[in-house]
Structure formats: C-alpha cells, structure tokens
Amino acid sequence: MKKYLLFLFLLVVNLPINAQPATEVITLTGSLYENAILRTSSSEYKVTSFPFKLTLKQEEIPQTISITSPNYTYQPIYIRKYTKSDFREARKTGDAIRRVYLVKPEKKEVAPQPTVVYVQPSAVISASPSANDVSKVENKLTSDVDDLGPLSSAHAASNTFAIIFANEKYQETGNVSYAMNDGEMFRTYCTQLLGIPKENLRYRENATYNNMKSDMAWLKKVCDVYKGDCSVIVYYAGHGVPDEQSKEGTLLPVDGNPMDITTSIPLSRFYADLAVMPCRQTIVFLDACFSGTGRDGKMLSQARGVSIKAKAGKPSGNMVVISSATGDETAYPYTEKQHGLFTYFLLKKLKQTSGEATLQEIYDYVSSEVEKQSIVVNGKSQTPTLSVSDAMREQWKNLQLGR
C-alpha cells in the first residue's frame, strides 16, 4: 500500500508544469443592458445575463470572442493560451487558474433619422403608393417628440440643476418599457431646450439603491454651495411599489425587490431629502405608479394578487410634484411612440412651447391628454396628479422649468 501511494505522489509531482486540460471554462462578467449574441470560432450563444460561463476546447485557444447587441458595442475578447509561467505560479500558490473577463458595453451612437413625410398625391398624379409602401414610410418615422429639430434654449439656465433616473432593466422583477428612452429624451430637453449646462445634470440609467443615494447627495452639496440661489429638477421613470403596511408609495431601484420594501426608497424620505436642500424651487416628475403594477399592467410580484391604493405623500419645502397616475392606477406605456404615456405628453408640451410653458400649463395639458389617450388606447384610466407644498401654494402655477 505504501509503495502504491508513493507511486501516485511521484506521478503527480512529475506532471509537466505546462500541462493543460482538454477544455477550459471562461466566465464573462460585467453589465448587460439587453440580450446579446456571443460568437466563438465554432459556436453562437444567446446571452441574457451575466455572469455567463462558456466552455472552450483547448484546440480552440487562442481565439477572439465577439459580442453584439442592437444598441450597445463591446470590445472583442481575446482568449490567449496559458504560458508555462501561468502554470508555475498556479502550482506555487495552489490556486486554480481562473479565466474571468469583464465586459463593458458602450451605448451606440445613432445618427438622427431624417423625418419622412408622406404627402397625399394630387389629382394630376396618376400613380399613388400602395398600402405596403405607405406602411414602410410610416415605420421609418420616429416619435415626434424625439426630434427637437432647430429648437434650442434662448437662455442659459446656469443655476438650474437636475438629476434624472431612467430605471428600465430590473434585477428582481419585470422591466419598465421605454424608461431609458424617457430618460434620454428628458435629458436632451433639459440641455437643448431648457438651457441647463451638461455639467449641471446627473443622468443615471438603471440606477441602483446606492446610485440614487449618491446622486441625491451630490444634489444636496450643490444646493448648499449655491446657498439657495438655484433651482432643482428631478425626473424619475421606473417602478414604484406600495408599502403594504403603511400604504406609502416607494421608488424601486433596479437592484430592489418589490417583496422586500427595505430595498426601496419611501416617497416621504425622498421628499424630505429634497426639502432640506436650499433652493428657489424643486420640481419633481414621477413617471411611475405605486399600486404594485408595472407599465404592462402585470403585478410586480406573484405573491401580491391585487393592486394597492398608495398614499400620495405630501411634499414640503419649495416643492411641486407631478406624478403620472393616482395611487391605485397603472402608469402605461405609449407603445406607438416608445415612451411612457405621461412622459410623451410632458415632452410634447415642452416642445410645443419651446420650454416656456408654466407648470399650470404643463399639468393641465398632460393630465388632460393622458386621461384621454389612456381610455382610448388602454381602455383604463390613468390620471396624473399634482402635489404642492404649502410654501409653493400661491406661486406654483407660474413657475417654469429652468428658471
């Protein structure tokens, strides 16, 4: 028996130091904002989440792996062969050699699409496009609010600061359709139409709990150093969930769980944090509902079978809040326009008025159009709401964004 064990020991010790396994497991980690296609020299895979593990045969290494998706670009990943020094170091430390690669997607730069207008042919033109041709033309049209054209701000809102949260890709529950479109276009309107300098704005796609906390802290520091001589705009598109015990509405970060209310941000705390920031005015837009349903009308959790009428919450300080729906309603998408219904009409009013609309005009228009469109398209009510702090009770109607 001792001779047998000695034989095994000598066999292991004398293995070639650069011996390699027949296959190797490669692990990709990082961020993934949409489904992607991963291609190796011999196979193709659909990647829906990270980490993603991939097994490669030794004869396939070295090689370059590519990742592609509709809206993001990725650097090619080069898988090299291990060297003798790699194996020697692993033998010294006793650690397994790990193949882990960090993937960092970058948003594709998309050139603006030209607006195509189909003009009905006059009587002197004998031929007219077929129904299929008209359909093809219409499909090329982007949403009317996605193209600002030559519009630009007539003034610089150098003392206006904004934070924008566009929460679409959730880790623990369903996604929010078009939330990133909403956030991106609201950011464009802030800079191009309202005149807010880019450095005065914090834009966050798929904000985690800590992301939101960090951006609120940044805004507080800004207001403190400006000693109240500034204005604030806060925009949020994403899930809202109700606290089943208190019936209070909360904002859900992308790493939050709708069944664990401690992972969300209560509106009362959100408003309180904004209220202590010294500023002339704080205007909040919430394209979220707090009934426990998503934009698709489905419950955020299978465990909750009915929607809950969440309390609206009372803002304080110099604050005005315009929300997309009442406590027990759903904030629907406007699929044709690829925006939230509330955000679409908010942007449309700003575009129509070149950003000069008062809050009274914005609220009256958005609430009226959202109510009508929701009944026509969804067959259900969606009623935007207005909440005004006591300090702004007399002046909110004439306030303008970026002033």
Short mmCIF file of C-alpha atoms in Angstrom, two decimals:
data_model
loop_
_atom_site.label_atom_id
_atom_site.label_comp_id
_atom_site.label_asym_id
_atom_site.label_seq_id
_atom_site.Cartn_x
_atom_site.Cartn_y
_atom_site.Cartn_z
CA MET A 1 0.00 0.00 0.00
CA LYS A 2 2.82 2.42 0.88
CA LYS A 3 4.54 1.68 -2.44
CA TYR A 4 1.28 2.43 -4.28
CA LEU A 5 0.83 5.81 -2.53
CA LEU A 6 4.46 6.68 -3.21
CA PHE A 7 3.92 5.89 -6.89
CA LEU A 8 0.89 8.23 -7.05
CA PHE A 9 2.81 11.02 -5.30
CA LEU A 10 5.71 10.77 -7.75
CA LEU A 11 3.30 10.70 -10.66
CA VAL A 12 1.60 13.95 -9.59
CA VAL A 13 4.85 15.72 -8.76
CA ASN A 14 6.33 14.90 -12.14
CA LEU A 15 3.36 16.09 -14.22
CA PRO A 16 4.50 18.57 -16.90
CA ILE A 17 4.27 22.03 -15.45
CA ASN A 18 2.57 23.36 -18.58
CA ALA A 19 0.07 20.51 -18.94
CA GLN A 20 -3.29 21.89 -19.95
CA PRO A 21 -6.81 20.49 -19.56
CA ALA A 22 -8.78 19.32 -22.58
CA THR A 23 -11.34 22.10 -22.02
CA GLU A 24 -11.41 25.40 -20.14
CA VAL A 25 -14.32 27.31 -18.62
CA ILE A 26 -14.38 31.01 -19.45
CA THR A 27 -16.52 33.31 -17.26
CA LEU A 28 -17.79 36.66 -18.55
CA THR A 29 -18.99 39.20 -16.01
CA GLY A 30 -19.93 42.89 -16.02
CA SER A 31 -23.02 44.79 -17.20
CA LEU A 32 -25.62 43.63 -19.73
CA TYR A 33 -28.45 46.03 -20.57
CA GLU A 34 -30.08 43.94 -23.28
CA ASN A 35 -29.86 40.43 -24.72
CA ALA A 36 -26.68 39.89 -26.75
CA ILE A 37 -25.19 37.36 -29.17
CA LEU A 38 -21.81 35.84 -28.33
CA ARG A 39 -19.83 34.24 -31.15
CA THR A 40 -16.81 31.96 -30.89
CA SER A 41 -14.86 30.41 -33.75
CA SER A 42 -17.26 27.46 -33.81
CA SER A 43 -20.48 28.39 -31.99
CA GLU A 44 -23.03 31.10 -31.29
CA TYR A 45 -24.79 31.75 -27.96
CA LYS A 46 -27.62 33.99 -26.76
CA VAL A 47 -26.58 35.81 -23.59
CA THR A 48 -29.38 37.10 -21.37
CA SER A 49 -27.46 37.82 -18.15
CA PHE A 50 -24.03 37.89 -16.52
CA PRO A 51 -22.08 36.05 -15.26
CA PHE A 52 -22.04 33.82 -18.36
CA LYS A 53 -19.91 30.66 -18.48
CA LEU A 54 -18.53 29.29 -21.70
CA THR A 55 -16.56 26.06 -22.24
CA LEU A 56 -13.82 26.11 -24.90
CA LYS A 57 -11.81 23.19 -26.21
CA GLN A 58 -8.06 23.52 -25.82
CA GLU A 59 -7.54 23.34 -29.59
CA GLU A 60 -9.82 26.39 -29.99
CA ILE A 61 -7.47 28.59 -27.94
CA PRO A 62 -6.23 31.19 -28.73
CA GLN A 63 -9.18 32.90 -30.35
CA THR A 64 -11.19 36.13 -30.24
CA ILE A 65 -14.76 36.16 -28.95
CA SER A 66 -17.21 38.80 -30.21
CA ILE A 67 -20.37 40.13 -28.52
CA THR A 68 -23.05 42.07 -30.38
CA SER A 69 -26.44 43.58 -29.47
CA PRO A 70 -28.78 46.11 -31.11
CA ASN A 71 -27.98 49.19 -29.03
CA TYR A 72 -24.53 48.58 -27.49
CA THR A 73 -21.00 47.87 -28.65
CA TYR A 74 -18.47 45.58 -26.94
CA GLN A 75 -14.73 45.25 -27.18
CA PRO A 76 -13.59 41.88 -28.65
CA ILE A 77 -12.33 39.44 -26.01
CA TYR A 78 -9.03 37.74 -26.78
CA ILE A 79 -8.60 34.31 -25.17
CA ARG A 80 -4.88 33.52 -25.09
CA LYS A 81 -3.09 30.28 -24.34
CA TYR A 82 -1.63 29.86 -20.89
CA THR A 83 2.13 30.13 -20.62
CA LYS A 84 4.47 27.99 -18.54
CA SER A 85 4.77 30.86 -16.05
CA ASP A 86 0.98 30.88 -15.58
CA PHE A 87 1.01 27.23 -14.59
CA ARG A 88 4.13 27.62 -12.49
CA GLU A 89 2.55 30.45 -10.48
CA ALA A 90 -0.63 28.47 -10.03
CA ARG A 91 1.38 25.47 -8.80
CA LYS A 92 3.15 27.70 -6.24
CA THR A 93 0.02 29.28 -4.81
CA GLY A 94 -2.21 26.25 -5.11
CA ASP A 95 -4.94 28.41 -6.67
CA ALA A 96 -6.90 27.35 -9.72
CA ILE A 97 -6.24 29.35 -12.85
CA ARG A 98 -9.31 31.44 -13.49
CA ARG A 99 -10.50 32.78 -16.82
CA VAL A 100 -12.70 35.77 -15.92
CA TYR A 101 -13.25 38.66 -18.33
CA LEU A 102 -15.03 41.95 -17.54
CA VAL A 103 -17.45 43.10 -20.24
CA LYS A 104 -18.19 46.81 -20.55
CA PRO A 105 -20.94 47.75 -23.03
CA GLU A 106 -20.98 51.21 -24.59
CA LYS A 107 -24.07 52.90 -25.99
CA LYS A 108 -24.03 53.06 -29.77
CA GLU A 109 -24.00 56.50 -31.34
CA VAL A 110 -27.07 56.57 -33.55
CA ALA A 111 -27.28 59.17 -36.28
CA PRO A 112 -30.60 61.06 -36.22
CA GLN A 113 -33.07 59.65 -38.71
CA PRO A 114 -34.46 62.11 -41.26
CA THR A 115 -38.15 62.82 -40.83
CA VAL A 116 -40.10 61.37 -43.74
CA VAL A 117 -43.45 62.93 -44.56
CA TYR A 118 -45.86 61.29 -46.93
CA VAL A 119 -47.86 63.84 -48.93
CA GLN A 120 -51.14 62.71 -50.47
CA PRO A 121 -50.71 62.87 -54.26
CA SER A 122 -52.84 65.45 -56.06
CA ALA A 123 -55.30 64.61 -58.80
CA VAL A 124 -52.80 65.32 -61.58
CA ILE A 125 -50.61 62.43 -60.36
CA SER A 126 -52.00 59.21 -61.71
CA ALA A 127 -49.96 56.78 -59.60
CA SER A 128 -50.08 56.62 -55.80
CA PRO A 129 -48.07 54.44 -53.37
CA SER A 130 -49.55 51.16 -52.32
CA ALA A 131 -50.67 50.45 -48.75
CA ASN A 132 -47.48 48.49 -48.19
CA ASP A 133 -45.34 51.43 -49.36
CA VAL A 134 -47.15 53.82 -47.02
CA SER A 135 -46.64 51.39 -44.15
CA LYS A 136 -42.90 51.26 -44.87
CA VAL A 137 -42.70 55.06 -44.81
CA GLU A 138 -44.62 55.32 -41.54
CA ASN A 139 -42.41 52.70 -39.89
CA LYS A 140 -39.38 54.89 -40.54
CA LEU A 141 -40.88 57.77 -38.60
CA THR A 142 -39.55 58.28 -35.09
CA SER A 143 -41.70 59.70 -32.32
CA ASP A 144 -42.42 63.37 -32.93
CA VAL A 145 -41.01 64.29 -29.51
CA ASP A 146 -37.69 62.58 -30.23
CA ASP A 147 -36.68 65.21 -32.76
CA LEU A 148 -36.23 68.73 -31.42
CA GLY A 149 -35.09 69.99 -34.81
CA PRO A 150 -33.64 73.52 -34.71
CA LEU A 151 -35.25 74.31 -31.34
CA SER A 152 -32.81 75.47 -28.69
CA SER A 153 -32.95 77.43 -25.47
CA ALA A 154 -32.92 81.20 -25.69
CA HIS A 155 -31.18 81.43 -22.32
CA ALA A 156 -28.67 79.55 -20.22
CA ALA A 157 -30.11 78.04 -17.03
CA SER A 158 -26.72 78.10 -15.32
CA ASN A 159 -28.26 77.98 -11.84
CA THR A 160 -30.59 75.05 -12.53
CA PHE A 161 -29.50 71.54 -11.58
CA ALA A 162 -31.17 68.23 -12.41
CA ILE A 163 -30.98 64.53 -11.65
CA ILE A 164 -32.63 62.02 -13.96
CA PHE A 165 -33.25 58.36 -13.11
CA ALA A 166 -34.24 56.07 -16.00
CA ASN A 167 -34.83 52.64 -14.46
CA GLU A 168 -35.73 50.07 -17.11
CA LYS A 169 -33.72 46.86 -16.56
CA TYR A 170 -34.64 45.39 -13.16
CA GLN A 171 -32.78 42.54 -11.49
CA GLU A 172 -35.57 41.13 -9.32
CA THR A 173 -38.76 41.92 -11.26
CA GLY A 174 -40.07 42.83 -14.71
CA ASN A 175 -38.62 45.65 -16.79
CA VAL A 176 -40.18 49.08 -17.43
CA SER A 177 -40.85 49.53 -21.15
CA TYR A 178 -39.15 52.57 -22.71
CA ALA A 179 -37.91 54.04 -19.40
CA MET A 180 -34.45 54.62 -20.87
CA ASN A 181 -36.00 56.33 -23.92
CA ASP A 182 -37.88 58.55 -21.48
CA GLY A 183 -34.78 59.45 -19.51
CA GLU A 184 -32.57 60.06 -22.53
CA MET A 185 -35.05 62.41 -24.17
CA PHE A 186 -35.80 64.28 -20.95
CA ARG A 187 -32.05 64.82 -20.59
CA THR A 188 -31.92 66.14 -24.17
CA TYR A 189 -34.77 68.53 -23.46
CA CYS A 190 -33.01 69.76 -20.30
CA THR A 191 -29.81 70.62 -22.12
CA GLN A 192 -31.08 71.73 -25.55
CA LEU A 193 -34.46 73.24 -24.73
CA LEU A 194 -34.23 74.40 -21.12
CA GLY A 195 -30.62 75.56 -21.37
CA ILE A 196 -29.26 73.52 -18.46
CA PRO A 197 -25.47 73.03 -18.82
CA LYS A 198 -24.44 69.39 -19.18
CA GLU A 199 -22.26 69.61 -16.08
CA ASN A 200 -25.32 70.69 -14.06
CA LEU A 201 -27.08 67.40 -14.75
CA ARG A 202 -26.70 63.89 -13.34
CA TYR A 203 -28.21 61.26 -15.63
CA ARG A 204 -28.43 57.67 -14.42
CA GLU A 205 -29.69 54.69 -16.42
CA ASN A 206 -30.73 51.67 -14.34
CA ALA A 207 -29.89 53.30 -11.03
CA THR A 208 -29.19 51.05 -8.05
CA TYR A 209 -30.07 51.99 -4.48
CA ASN A 210 -26.57 53.36 -3.91
CA ASN A 211 -26.61 55.18 -7.27
CA MET A 212 -29.75 57.06 -6.28
CA LYS A 213 -28.41 57.81 -2.83
CA SER A 214 -25.15 59.12 -4.31
CA ASP A 215 -26.86 61.39 -6.84
CA MET A 216 -29.14 62.85 -4.17
CA ALA A 217 -26.07 63.55 -2.02
CA TRP A 218 -24.44 65.34 -4.97
CA LEU A 219 -27.53 67.50 -5.44
CA LYS A 220 -27.56 68.40 -1.74
CA LYS A 221 -23.92 69.54 -1.91
CA VAL A 222 -24.66 71.68 -4.97
CA CYS A 223 -27.60 73.41 -3.30
CA ASP A 224 -25.55 74.01 -0.16
CA VAL A 225 -22.70 75.75 -2.01
CA TYR A 226 -25.16 77.87 -4.03
CA LYS A 227 -26.81 78.89 -0.74
CA GLY A 228 -30.32 78.66 -2.15
CA ASP A 229 -29.63 80.64 -5.35
CA CYS A 230 -30.57 77.73 -7.63
CA SER A 231 -33.47 75.68 -8.97
CA VAL A 232 -33.82 71.89 -8.98
CA ILE A 233 -35.49 69.43 -11.36
CA VAL A 234 -35.83 65.74 -10.51
CA TYR A 235 -37.15 63.20 -13.03
CA TYR A 236 -37.81 59.52 -12.34
CA ALA A 237 -39.03 56.82 -14.74
CA GLY A 238 -39.24 53.33 -13.31
CA HIS A 239 -41.14 51.11 -10.91
CA GLY A 240 -42.90 52.36 -7.84
CA VAL A 241 -44.23 49.94 -5.21
CA PRO A 242 -46.51 50.38 -2.21
CA ASP A 243 -45.58 49.54 1.35
CA GLU A 244 -48.33 47.07 2.21
CA GLN A 245 -48.24 48.04 5.88
CA SER A 246 -48.18 51.85 5.69
CA LYS A 247 -49.72 52.08 2.19
CA GLU A 248 -46.98 54.58 1.35
CA GLY A 249 -45.54 54.72 -2.16
CA THR A 250 -41.85 53.96 -2.69
CA LEU A 251 -39.37 54.22 -5.57
CA LEU A 252 -37.76 50.92 -6.58
CA PRO A 253 -34.07 50.98 -7.63
CA VAL A 254 -33.07 48.38 -10.24
CA ASP A 255 -31.45 46.20 -7.56
CA GLY A 256 -34.53 46.42 -5.33
CA ASN A 257 -37.01 43.63 -4.68
CA PRO A 258 -40.74 44.54 -4.72
CA MET A 259 -41.33 41.95 -1.99
CA ASP A 260 -38.71 43.50 0.32
CA ILE A 261 -39.81 47.07 0.99
CA THR A 262 -36.50 47.86 2.73
CA THR A 263 -34.80 47.76 -0.69
CA SER A 264 -36.91 50.65 -1.98
CA ILE A 265 -36.92 54.40 -1.20
CA PRO A 266 -40.07 55.73 0.54
CA LEU A 267 -41.51 58.83 -1.09
CA SER A 268 -41.68 60.51 2.31
CA ARG A 269 -37.91 60.16 2.71
CA PHE A 270 -37.30 61.12 -0.92
CA TYR A 271 -39.33 64.31 -0.48
CA ALA A 272 -37.74 65.06 2.89
CA ASP A 273 -34.23 64.76 1.44
CA LEU A 274 -35.17 67.19 -1.33
CA ALA A 275 -36.95 69.57 1.03
CA VAL A 276 -33.83 70.28 3.11
CA MET A 277 -31.87 71.31 0.02
CA PRO A 278 -31.81 75.13 -0.07
CA CYS A 279 -33.16 76.27 -3.46
CA ARG A 280 -35.73 78.57 -5.03
CA GLN A 281 -37.88 75.72 -6.33
CA THR A 282 -37.82 71.94 -6.67
CA ILE A 283 -39.92 70.41 -9.45
CA VAL A 284 -40.35 66.63 -9.46
CA PHE A 285 -41.73 64.49 -12.30
CA LEU A 286 -42.56 60.86 -11.49
CA ASP A 287 -43.42 58.55 -14.38
CA ALA A 288 -44.20 55.66 -12.06
CA CYS A 289 -47.23 54.18 -10.38
CA PHE A 290 -47.43 52.97 -6.79
CA SER A 291 -50.19 50.38 -6.98
CA GLY A 292 -47.85 47.38 -7.34
CA THR A 293 -48.28 47.00 -11.10
CA GLY A 294 -45.81 47.66 -13.91
CA ARG A 295 -46.30 49.53 -17.18
CA ASP A 296 -47.51 46.30 -18.75
CA GLY A 297 -50.33 46.13 -16.19
CA LYS A 298 -48.94 42.98 -14.57
CA MET A 299 -48.31 42.68 -10.85
CA LEU A 300 -44.68 43.16 -9.85
CA SER A 301 -44.88 40.06 -7.67
CA GLN A 302 -46.86 36.87 -7.98
CA ALA A 303 -47.44 36.98 -4.24
CA ARG A 304 -49.49 40.17 -4.47
CA GLY A 305 -52.76 39.48 -6.23
CA VAL A 306 -54.44 42.89 -6.18
CA SER A 307 -53.27 46.44 -6.62
CA ILE A 308 -52.99 48.72 -3.58
CA LYS A 309 -54.05 52.35 -3.40
CA ALA A 310 -50.90 54.01 -2.18
CA LYS A 311 -50.91 57.27 -0.27
CA ALA A 312 -49.84 60.21 -2.43
CA GLY A 313 -47.49 61.72 0.13
CA LYS A 314 -47.12 65.40 0.91
CA PRO A 315 -44.08 67.31 -0.37
CA SER A 316 -42.57 70.05 1.76
CA GLY A 317 -40.07 72.85 1.23
CA ASN A 318 -40.31 74.71 -2.09
CA MET A 319 -41.55 71.64 -3.96
CA VAL A 320 -44.06 70.74 -6.68
CA VAL A 321 -44.59 67.10 -7.68
CA ILE A 322 -46.38 65.96 -10.84
CA SER A 323 -46.96 62.19 -10.97
CA SER A 324 -48.15 60.04 -13.83
CA ALA A 325 -51.06 58.30 -12.08
CA THR A 326 -53.15 58.17 -8.91
CA GLY A 327 -52.36 55.69 -6.14
CA ASP A 328 -54.32 52.69 -7.46
CA GLU A 329 -53.76 53.19 -11.21
CA THR A 330 -51.13 51.92 -13.64
CA ALA A 331 -48.74 54.25 -15.47
CA TYR A 332 -49.00 52.86 -19.01
CA PRO A 333 -46.59 52.98 -21.94
CA TYR A 334 -47.41 54.70 -25.23
CA THR A 335 -46.13 51.86 -27.39
CA GLU A 336 -46.61 53.64 -30.70
CA LYS A 337 -44.34 56.47 -29.51
CA GLN A 338 -41.98 54.21 -27.49
CA HIS A 339 -42.30 56.34 -24.37
CA GLY A 340 -44.23 56.29 -21.14
CA LEU A 341 -47.66 57.84 -21.77
CA PHE A 342 -47.02 60.54 -19.15
CA THR A 343 -43.51 61.38 -20.39
CA TYR A 344 -44.59 61.56 -24.02
CA PHE A 345 -47.13 64.31 -23.36
CA LEU A 346 -44.77 66.08 -20.94
CA LEU A 347 -42.15 66.26 -23.69
CA LYS A 348 -44.73 67.24 -26.29
CA LYS A 349 -45.90 70.23 -24.25
CA LEU A 350 -42.32 71.38 -23.68
CA LYS A 351 -41.60 71.09 -27.41
CA GLN A 352 -44.78 72.92 -28.40
CA THR A 353 -43.92 75.85 -26.12
CA SER A 354 -40.13 75.81 -26.67
CA GLY A 355 -39.76 75.11 -22.97
CA GLU A 356 -41.63 78.26 -21.95
CA ALA A 357 -44.74 76.56 -20.54
CA THR A 358 -45.69 77.25 -16.93
CA LEU A 359 -46.30 74.38 -14.52
CA GLN A 360 -50.03 75.14 -14.65
CA GLU A 361 -49.98 74.83 -18.44
CA ILE A 362 -47.88 71.66 -18.30
CA TYR A 363 -50.10 69.97 -15.72
CA ASP A 364 -53.37 70.94 -17.44
CA TYR A 365 -52.19 69.66 -20.82
CA VAL A 366 -50.51 66.46 -19.62
CA SER A 367 -53.34 65.42 -17.31
CA SER A 368 -55.98 66.02 -20.00
CA GLU A 369 -54.11 64.24 -22.80
CA VAL A 370 -53.00 61.28 -20.67
CA GLU A 371 -56.54 60.69 -19.39
CA LYS A 372 -57.98 60.73 -22.92
CA GLN A 373 -55.27 58.64 -24.55
CA SER A 374 -55.28 56.01 -21.80
CA ILE A 375 -59.01 55.43 -22.13
CA VAL A 376 -58.84 55.25 -25.93
CA VAL A 377 -55.76 53.01 -26.18
CA ASN A 378 -55.75 51.02 -22.93
CA GLY A 379 -59.43 51.10 -22.00
CA LYS A 380 -58.39 52.04 -18.46
CA SER A 381 -57.97 55.24 -16.52
CA GLN A 382 -54.64 56.94 -15.89
CA THR A 383 -54.93 60.23 -14.04
CA PRO A 384 -51.82 62.35 -13.45
CA THR A 385 -51.72 64.03 -10.06
CA LEU A 386 -50.33 67.27 -8.66
CA SER A 387 -48.92 67.73 -5.16
CA VAL A 388 -47.79 71.16 -3.96
CA SER A 389 -46.02 72.07 -0.73
CA ASP A 390 -47.54 74.75 1.46
CA ALA A 391 -44.71 77.15 0.69
CA MET A 392 -45.47 76.99 -3.07
CA ARG A 393 -49.25 77.09 -2.78
CA GLU A 394 -49.58 80.61 -4.21
CA GLN A 395 -46.81 80.66 -6.79
CA TRP A 396 -46.52 77.19 -8.36
CA LYS A 397 -48.83 77.95 -11.30
CA ASN A 398 -46.46 80.46 -12.88
CA LEU A 399 -43.23 78.53 -12.31
CA GLN A 400 -41.23 77.49 -15.39
CA LEU A 401 -38.57 74.82 -15.79
CA GLY A 402 -35.02 76.10 -15.87
CA ARG A 403 -35.90 79.44 -14.24
#
